[in-house]
XYZ file of C-alpha atoms in Angstrom:
402
model
C -25.865 -6.584 41.830
C -23.041 -9.198 41.548
C -21.427 -7.061 38.773
C -21.544 -3.954 40.966
C -19.805 -5.887 43.832
C -17.135 -7.058 41.439
C -16.574 -3.553 40.066
C -16.273 -2.131 43.543
C -13.711 -4.846 44.450
C -11.627 -3.928 41.377
C -11.780 -0.288 42.266
C -10.528 -1.027 45.836
C -7.389 -2.749 44.490
C -4.472 -0.492 43.745
C -4.075 0.005 39.942
C -0.547 -0.809 38.808
C 0.994 -0.462 35.337
C 2.822 -3.380 33.791
C 5.050 -1.957 30.923
C 6.672 -3.925 28.175
C 7.570 -3.081 24.477
C 5.083 -5.408 22.737
C 3.297 -8.719 23.251
C 5.142 -10.499 20.516
C 5.957 -14.133 21.415
C 8.907 -14.166 23.728
C 10.002 -15.210 27.185
C 9.726 -11.954 28.997
C 6.450 -11.188 27.146
C 4.888 -14.495 28.297
C 5.931 -13.842 31.865
C 4.404 -10.338 31.752
C 1.220 -11.900 30.379
C 1.131 -14.502 33.196
C 1.275 -11.647 35.765
C -1.282 -9.494 33.967
C -3.719 -12.451 33.920
C -3.128 -13.767 37.401
C -2.181 -10.987 39.810
C -5.065 -10.654 42.367
C -3.651 -8.316 44.949
C -3.496 -5.346 42.547
C -5.496 -4.156 39.516
C -3.134 -4.504 36.477
C -3.113 -2.095 33.649
C -0.962 -3.091 30.608
C 1.065 -0.332 28.781
C 2.810 -1.220 25.563
C 5.344 0.824 23.665
C 3.626 -0.513 20.543
C 0.279 -2.272 20.673
C 1.007 -5.445 18.709
C 1.810 -9.115 19.184
C 0.133 -12.480 19.039
C -0.157 -12.689 22.755
C -2.600 -9.766 22.827
C -5.484 -12.164 22.276
C -4.508 -14.088 25.451
C -5.120 -11.190 27.796
C -7.961 -11.900 30.127
C -11.162 -9.862 29.711
C -11.328 -6.624 31.703
C -7.704 -5.707 31.489
C -7.017 -2.202 30.159
C -4.369 -2.053 27.483
C -2.706 1.297 26.606
C 0.021 2.302 24.127
C 2.775 4.829 24.169
C 3.382 4.690 20.382
C 6.072 7.364 20.049
C 7.891 6.789 16.777
C 11.237 8.115 15.538
C 11.394 10.422 12.473
C 13.124 7.675 10.401
C 14.038 9.754 7.294
C 15.595 12.534 9.310
C 17.170 10.062 11.691
C 19.079 8.263 8.929
C 20.776 11.471 7.809
C 22.185 12.354 11.116
C 25.735 11.445 12.083
C 26.038 8.538 14.529
C 27.258 10.616 17.439
C 24.064 12.704 17.170
C 21.977 9.533 17.690
C 23.039 9.514 21.346
C 21.293 12.780 21.916
C 18.194 11.754 19.954
C 17.919 8.542 21.913
C 18.100 10.338 25.190
C 15.373 12.730 24.049
C 13.154 9.853 22.814
C 13.512 8.090 26.185
C 12.506 11.151 28.112
C 9.489 11.729 25.774
C 8.261 8.198 26.378
C 8.978 8.504 30.118
C 6.774 11.648 30.221
C 3.880 9.929 28.495
C 4.200 6.886 30.813
C 4.005 9.229 33.854
C 0.913 10.877 32.356
C -0.749 7.480 31.861
C 0.131 6.604 35.475
C -1.487 9.827 36.659
C -4.516 9.429 34.522
C -5.175 5.934 35.798
C -4.169 6.719 39.461
C -1.352 4.148 39.331
C 1.112 4.400 42.198
C 3.532 1.901 40.664
C 5.014 0.784 37.359
C 6.367 -2.814 36.872
C 8.497 -2.849 33.752
C 10.086 -5.668 31.701
C 13.159 -5.655 29.391
C 15.968 -3.078 29.386
C 14.642 -0.109 27.477
C 11.227 -0.027 29.265
C 13.067 -0.393 32.558
C 15.033 2.728 31.673
C 11.885 4.657 30.556
C 10.082 3.705 33.778
C 12.957 4.948 35.994
C 13.158 8.180 33.992
C 9.413 8.689 34.511
C 10.022 8.463 38.291
C 13.144 10.732 38.335
C 12.009 13.490 35.970
C 8.246 13.527 36.020
C 6.597 11.692 38.961
C 8.973 11.318 41.951
C 6.397 9.449 44.145
C 5.986 6.771 41.508
C 7.179 3.340 42.624
C 9.174 1.504 39.963
C 9.838 -2.235 39.963
C 11.992 -3.431 37.103
C 12.313 -7.000 35.946
C 15.652 -8.221 34.510
C 15.451 -11.340 32.385
C 18.899 -11.393 30.759
C 22.553 -11.243 31.776
C 22.570 -7.532 30.998
C 26.320 -7.198 30.381
C 26.220 -10.049 27.856
C 23.114 -8.704 26.152
C 24.723 -5.301 25.643
C 27.969 -6.887 24.446
C 26.187 -9.137 21.888
C 23.354 -6.796 20.979
C 24.674 -5.867 17.527
C 24.432 -2.205 18.349
C 27.180 0.087 17.328
C 29.697 1.195 20.002
C 27.920 4.565 20.575
C 24.653 2.863 21.466
C 26.364 0.166 23.511
C 28.157 2.921 25.444
C 24.911 4.804 26.038
C 23.031 1.742 27.060
C 25.716 0.560 29.501
C 25.888 3.863 31.310
C 22.065 4.328 31.373
C 21.716 0.938 33.095
C 24.606 1.727 35.532
C 23.290 5.175 36.507
C 19.529 4.533 36.423
C 18.928 1.006 37.683
C 19.996 1.890 41.298
C 17.173 4.453 41.255
C 14.489 1.781 40.924
C 12.545 0.997 44.127
C 13.107 -2.714 43.574
C 14.802 -4.926 40.993
C 13.544 -8.468 40.203
C 16.215 -10.755 38.765
C 14.948 -14.095 37.435
C 18.127 -15.872 38.322
C 20.959 -15.652 40.890
C 23.459 -15.296 38.084
C 21.625 -12.271 36.738
C 21.692 -10.719 40.176
C 25.477 -11.287 40.367
C 25.912 -9.640 36.934
C 24.066 -6.548 38.038
C 26.146 -6.220 41.120
C 29.535 -6.907 39.509
C 29.094 -4.983 36.175
C 26.725 -2.257 37.079
C 27.357 -1.739 40.791
C 23.674 -2.228 41.828
C 23.342 -2.473 45.670
C 22.700 -6.152 46.562
C 19.818 -5.273 48.816
C 17.917 -3.646 45.976
C 17.644 -7.018 44.081
C 15.242 -9.830 44.725
C 15.501 -13.109 42.832
C 12.176 -14.485 41.598
C 12.233 -17.191 38.930
C 9.882 -17.082 35.903
C 6.531 -18.799 36.350
C 5.511 -21.888 34.306
C 1.757 -22.479 33.850
C 2.241 -26.241 33.952
C -1.455 -27.123 33.778
C -2.056 -24.990 30.706
C 1.252 -26.184 29.182
C 0.279 -29.753 29.344
C -3.190 -29.060 27.936
C -1.722 -27.261 24.921
C 0.931 -30.061 24.536
C -1.875 -32.637 24.132
C -3.272 -30.881 20.973
C -2.872 -32.827 17.742
C -0.111 -32.147 15.216
C 0.044 -32.618 11.434
C 3.832 -32.862 11.143
C 4.866 -36.226 9.844
C 8.205 -36.126 11.506
C 6.460 -36.036 14.870
C 4.025 -38.896 14.157
C 6.372 -41.272 12.346
C 8.810 -43.658 14.102
C 11.656 -43.495 11.575
C 14.128 -42.316 14.092
C 14.552 -40.210 17.317
C 13.433 -36.548 17.181
C 15.394 -33.592 18.494
C 13.552 -30.299 18.884
C 14.805 -26.787 19.427
C 12.680 -23.638 19.901
C 13.498 -19.921 19.730
C 13.828 -16.795 17.584
C 16.071 -17.408 14.576
C 18.836 -14.988 15.493
C 22.604 -15.379 15.937
C 22.471 -15.480 19.711
C 20.418 -18.707 19.632
C 23.295 -20.687 17.981
C 21.077 -22.655 15.639
C 23.787 -22.748 12.950
C 25.983 -24.448 15.390
C 23.257 -26.997 16.234
C 22.714 -27.704 12.523
C 26.392 -28.312 12.043
C 26.342 -30.726 15.053
C 24.023 -32.949 12.985
C 26.733 -33.585 10.424
C 28.861 -35.010 13.303
C 26.329 -37.458 14.653
C 26.885 -41.194 14.064
C 24.763 -42.130 11.049
C 23.338 -45.093 12.811
C 21.482 -42.810 15.334
C 19.344 -41.615 12.405
C 18.176 -38.528 14.382
C 16.121 -35.774 12.951
C 15.939 -32.085 14.066
C 13.037 -29.730 14.063
C 13.684 -26.019 14.772
C 10.497 -24.081 15.751
C 10.662 -20.293 15.366
C 11.204 -17.447 12.882
C 13.531 -14.508 12.583
C 16.161 -12.750 10.542
C 18.504 -15.793 10.216
C 15.813 -18.092 8.661
C 17.108 -17.744 5.044
C 20.787 -18.265 6.088
C 19.859 -21.253 8.168
C 17.950 -22.772 5.254
C 20.910 -22.285 3.014
C 23.179 -23.897 5.519
C 20.880 -26.941 5.690
C 21.039 -27.259 1.933
C 24.844 -26.801 1.682
C 25.301 -29.512 4.322
C 22.891 -31.852 2.550
C 20.644 -32.112 5.652
C 17.236 -31.559 3.987
C 16.085 -34.995 5.066
C 17.303 -34.640 8.637
C 16.776 -30.930 9.604
C 13.534 -29.023 9.173
C 12.719 -25.328 9.887
C 9.107 -25.456 10.999
C 8.741 -21.710 11.321
C 6.818 -19.836 14.010
C 4.173 -22.012 15.744
C 1.596 -20.430 18.061
C 1.636 -23.705 19.976
C 5.219 -25.089 20.041
C 4.503 -27.349 22.961
C 2.451 -29.841 21.007
C 5.577 -30.475 18.858
C 7.927 -30.486 21.874
C 5.790 -33.276 23.380
C 7.041 -35.622 20.648
C 10.821 -34.862 21.290
C 13.237 -37.475 22.432
C 15.610 -34.674 23.304
C 15.196 -30.884 23.708
C 18.259 -28.828 22.789
C 19.115 -25.223 23.763
C 22.145 -24.134 21.690
C 22.300 -20.455 22.694
C 25.424 -18.308 23.050
C 23.907 -16.354 25.930
C 20.661 -16.512 27.836
C 19.029 -15.262 31.029
C 16.708 -17.836 32.541
C 15.117 -19.283 29.367
C 11.514 -20.257 29.765
C 11.702 -22.916 27.145
C 14.028 -25.007 29.378
C 11.413 -24.934 32.135
C 8.691 -25.870 29.622
C 10.758 -28.836 28.358
C 11.350 -29.954 31.930
C 7.643 -29.686 32.734
C 6.797 -31.899 29.683
C 9.220 -34.550 30.841
C 11.669 -34.076 27.908
C 15.375 -34.663 28.542
C 17.268 -31.367 28.077
C 20.682 -30.739 26.533
C 21.808 -27.053 26.902
C 24.849 -25.032 26.303
C 26.463 -23.740 29.475
C 26.057 -20.193 28.200
C 24.934 -18.356 31.314
C 24.551 -18.727 35.056
C 20.773 -18.824 34.537
C 20.919 -21.993 32.371
C 23.225 -23.592 34.884
C 20.860 -22.591 37.724
C 17.799 -23.924 35.951
C 19.411 -27.298 35.507
C 21.186 -27.157 38.880
C 24.691 -27.648 37.374
C 23.665 -30.585 35.216
C 21.422 -32.390 37.754
C 18.340 -32.044 35.543
C 19.900 -31.914 32.099
C 23.240 -32.200 30.264
C 25.392 -29.136 29.944
C 27.994 -28.653 27.109
C 30.257 -25.658 26.216
C 28.662 -23.027 23.946
C 29.819 -22.301 20.411
C 31.055 -25.944 19.973
C 29.156 -28.100 17.395
C 31.181 -31.198 18.357
C 30.189 -30.901 22.040
C 26.512 -30.626 21.017
C 26.824 -33.692 18.742
C 28.378 -35.653 21.561
C 25.669 -34.557 23.967
C 22.915 -35.476 21.612
C 24.509 -38.826 20.833
C 24.941 -39.602 24.530
C 21.275 -38.923 25.336
C 19.824 -40.730 22.322
C 21.902 -43.835 22.982
C 21.173 -44.005 26.708
C 17.432 -44.535 27.465
C 17.915 -44.979 31.261
C 19.607 -41.519 31.389
C 16.802 -39.959 29.417
C 14.178 -41.416 31.796
C 16.190 -40.211 34.756
C 16.484 -36.645 33.481
C 12.793 -36.621 32.500
C 11.690 -37.545 35.997
C 14.038 -35.132 37.800
C 13.183 -32.404 35.313
C 9.461 -32.582 36.094
C 10.207 -32.272 39.853
C 12.433 -29.286 39.189
C 9.748 -27.586 36.938
C 7.129 -28.024 39.776
C 9.157 -25.410 41.781
C 8.299 -22.760 39.197
C 4.527 -23.569 38.915
C 2.400 -20.418 38.247
C 0.427 -20.236 41.532
C 3.520 -20.294 43.694
C 5.359 -17.793 41.427
C 2.350 -15.335 41.491
C 2.087 -15.611 45.246
C 5.831 -14.786 45.639
C 5.404 -11.871 43.273
C 2.463 -10.474 45.188
C 4.371 -10.610 48.425
C 6.954 -8.405 46.914
C 4.318 -6.057 45.464
C 2.636 -5.719 48.805
C 5.914 -4.702 50.387
C 6.727 -2.083 47.735
C 3.320 -0.791 46.676
C-alpha cells in the first residue's frame, strides 16, 4: 500500500529531463547529479549523450537513465575537408535534437534542463525544430567566450560554436548562469537579453563532503609531518595551468620545505611528469592521479591552489572553503573572483605567472594567522552554497518556468 502511494506521488510530479554529455567526474556533472538526486518538485529523468562515467553509481534508486548514443562515422569523417565538417556537425546536432525530442515525448516531459554548451544547443534545437511547446532551461557553467577561445578547436569549429550560441541561446526559455561574471559574458559577447538570465550558484553538499573527507588515506605525504602540504585538484589539461604551478615550486624559498600533490588525470599527465623530472622536483611534487574521493586528501592540505587559465565557478574552490582550507587562486575569471569575494576569502594572484603563485604560496605558508582567518571566513562563505538552499532556489525557478 505504501509503495502504491509513493508511485502515485511520483506520477503526479511533472517529469523533467536533465540532459548532460556523460557522468564522468567534473564540476557540471556533479552539479547535475546533485539536482537529479535532490529535486523534489519534479520527477527527474536523466538523459546522457553517452551512458558512461564514475558518477553513474551515485544516482539515487528509481531515477530513469536514458542515452542518445549517436556516434559519428569516424573513418568517413576523417577523409572530409575541414569546411565540410561544419555541415556534418550541424546535421549531427539536429539528429541528436530529434532523438531528445522523441525521448521527451515518450516520457511525457514538458521540459528539458541541459548542462554544458553542446547539450544546451541540442536542447534548444529540439524545441525549435521538433517540439515547439517544450520548455528548455540551459545551465551555463563557464565563461563561454573564453571556453570557445581556448577550446583547442580549429577556427571553423570555433566559428560555428560561437554563432550557434549567439543565435540559439536567446531561444531558451530560461538561462541559469552560475556566476554574475558568466551572466555578464553572455550579455556582452552573445547579446543574450539580461532578463532571460538567472544567477544561481552551484550547490555544495557540505554534510556529505565532510563525511567523505574524514575517510582514511594511505598517502604518506598526507600523514607525515615533514613539511607543509599544498594540494591542487582538476583534470590534467592545459587550461588548469598545472605546469605553471609546478614551475612555481622551483621559486619557493627552500626553508619552506613545501610539497605539492596534484589530484586528477588527463592528456597532460605525461608532459607534467616529464616537467617534474626535468626540474628535479620528484621529492617535492607528486601526481596522485584520479581519485574517486579527492576530499580525504584535501583535508590534509595546508593550502589549496587553483592555478587555472580560465574557469567558470569552480566547485573545487567551494569544496576547499567548506573544508576550512586556505585558498590561493589565479584571478582567471569573474567567477573565481566572485567566489572569493575579491580576495576576502582567499588570495588572488594573476594567471599564467609562476612567480606570483610562488609568492602567494610562500605568503600563506609563512603566515599562520592569515591561514586561520581565511579558513574561518571561507567556511562561512561556503555555507551560502549549501545543497538544501541551492536546491530550493532551483525549484523556485522550475516552478515558474515548468
